Short mmCIF file of C-alpha atoms in Angstrom, two decimals:
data_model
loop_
_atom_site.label_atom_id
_atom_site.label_comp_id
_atom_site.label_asym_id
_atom_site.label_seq_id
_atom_site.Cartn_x
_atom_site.Cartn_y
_atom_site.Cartn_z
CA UNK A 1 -42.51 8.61 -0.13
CA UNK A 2 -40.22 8.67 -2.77
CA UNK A 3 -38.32 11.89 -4.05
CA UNK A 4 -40.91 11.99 -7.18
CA UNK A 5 -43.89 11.37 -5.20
CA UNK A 6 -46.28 13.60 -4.47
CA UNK A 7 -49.74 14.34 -3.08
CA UNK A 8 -52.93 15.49 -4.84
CA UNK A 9 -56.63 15.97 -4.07
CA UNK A 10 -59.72 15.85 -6.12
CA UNK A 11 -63.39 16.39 -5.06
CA UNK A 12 -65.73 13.68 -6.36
CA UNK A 13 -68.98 15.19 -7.60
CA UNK A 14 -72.64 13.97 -7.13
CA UNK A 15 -72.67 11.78 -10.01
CA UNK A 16 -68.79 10.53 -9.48
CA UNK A 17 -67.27 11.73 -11.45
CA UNK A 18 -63.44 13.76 -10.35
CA UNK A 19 -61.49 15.79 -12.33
CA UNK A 20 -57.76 14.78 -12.58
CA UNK A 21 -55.35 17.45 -11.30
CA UNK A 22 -53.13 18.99 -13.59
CA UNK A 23 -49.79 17.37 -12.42
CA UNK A 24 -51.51 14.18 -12.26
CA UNK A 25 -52.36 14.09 -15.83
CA UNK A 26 -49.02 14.99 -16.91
CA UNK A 27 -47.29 12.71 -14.68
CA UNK A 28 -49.65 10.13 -16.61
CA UNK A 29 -49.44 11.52 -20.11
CA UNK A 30 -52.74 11.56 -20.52
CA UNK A 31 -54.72 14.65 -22.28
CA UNK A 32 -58.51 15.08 -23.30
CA UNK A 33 -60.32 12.19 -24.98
CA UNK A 34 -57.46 9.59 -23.73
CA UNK A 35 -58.01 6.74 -21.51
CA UNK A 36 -57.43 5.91 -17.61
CA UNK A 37 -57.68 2.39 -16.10
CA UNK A 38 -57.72 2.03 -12.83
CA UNK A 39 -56.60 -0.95 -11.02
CA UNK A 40 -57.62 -1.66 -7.69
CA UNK A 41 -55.31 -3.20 -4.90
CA UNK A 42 -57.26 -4.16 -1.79
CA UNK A 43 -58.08 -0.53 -0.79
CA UNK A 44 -56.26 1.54 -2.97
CA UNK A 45 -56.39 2.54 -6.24
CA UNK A 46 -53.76 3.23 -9.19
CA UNK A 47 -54.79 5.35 -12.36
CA UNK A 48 -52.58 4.46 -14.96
CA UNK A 49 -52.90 5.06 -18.53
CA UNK A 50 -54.59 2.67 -20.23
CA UNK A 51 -52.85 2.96 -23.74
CA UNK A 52 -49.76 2.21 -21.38
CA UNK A 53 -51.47 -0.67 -19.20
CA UNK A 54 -52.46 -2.69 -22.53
CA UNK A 55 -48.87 -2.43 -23.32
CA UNK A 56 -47.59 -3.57 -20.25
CA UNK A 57 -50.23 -6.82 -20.31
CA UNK A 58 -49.19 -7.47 -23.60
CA UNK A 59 -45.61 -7.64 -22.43
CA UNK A 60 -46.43 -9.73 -19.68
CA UNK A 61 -48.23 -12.45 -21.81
CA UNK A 62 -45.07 -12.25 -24.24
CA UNK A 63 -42.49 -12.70 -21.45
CA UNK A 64 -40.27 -16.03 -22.75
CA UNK A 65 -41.92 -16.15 -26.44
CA UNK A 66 -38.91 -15.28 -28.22
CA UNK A 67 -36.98 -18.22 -26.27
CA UNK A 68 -40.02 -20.13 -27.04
CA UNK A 69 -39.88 -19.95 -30.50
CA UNK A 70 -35.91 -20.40 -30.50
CA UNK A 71 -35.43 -16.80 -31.03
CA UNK A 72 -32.12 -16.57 -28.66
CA UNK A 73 -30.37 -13.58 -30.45
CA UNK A 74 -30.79 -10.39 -32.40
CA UNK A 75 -29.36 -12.29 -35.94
CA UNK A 76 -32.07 -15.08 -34.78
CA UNK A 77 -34.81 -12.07 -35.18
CA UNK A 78 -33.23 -10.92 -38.06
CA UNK A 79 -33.14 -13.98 -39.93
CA UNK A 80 -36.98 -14.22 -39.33
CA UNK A 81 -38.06 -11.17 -40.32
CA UNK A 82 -35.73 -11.55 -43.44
CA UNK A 83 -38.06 -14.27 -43.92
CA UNK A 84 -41.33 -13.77 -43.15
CA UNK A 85 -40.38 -10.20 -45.80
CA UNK A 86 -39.52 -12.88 -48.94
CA UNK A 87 -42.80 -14.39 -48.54
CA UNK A 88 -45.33 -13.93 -50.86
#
């Protein structure tokens, strides 16, 4: 286990429902009203934030666009949004 791991325990009540521990939400950043996903690995389970998880998709279906598109450097970004801004 690694130096910021730790271990937590929640009871699961009759209709399933658990309430996530204190350090777990905060290790999470989640707070009331936000959104968990959880993503299940054979037979284990991660929570993750879901706010965070769409981001981290996203980024994954980006990966190599930029190249793609013959964006190779920052001025290469910076000439296209330069662009794109002097459109009508």
């Amino acid at each position: 286990m690694s130096p910021k791991a730790f271990v937590d325990n929640a009871k699961v009540m009759s209709k399933g429902q658990i309430t996530i521990p204190k350090d777990v939400r905060d290790v999470l950043g989640v707070t009331s009203g936000d959104r968990v996903t959880f993503v299940v690995e054979g037979n284990s389970v991660r929570i993750i934030n879901s706010a965070l998880y769409a981001m981290e998709i996203l980024q994954n279906e980006m990966q190599g666009e930029a190249e793609n598109s013959g964006l190779k450097t920052e001025e290469d970004v910076t000439t296209l949004v330069s662009e794109l801004r002097e459109e009508p």
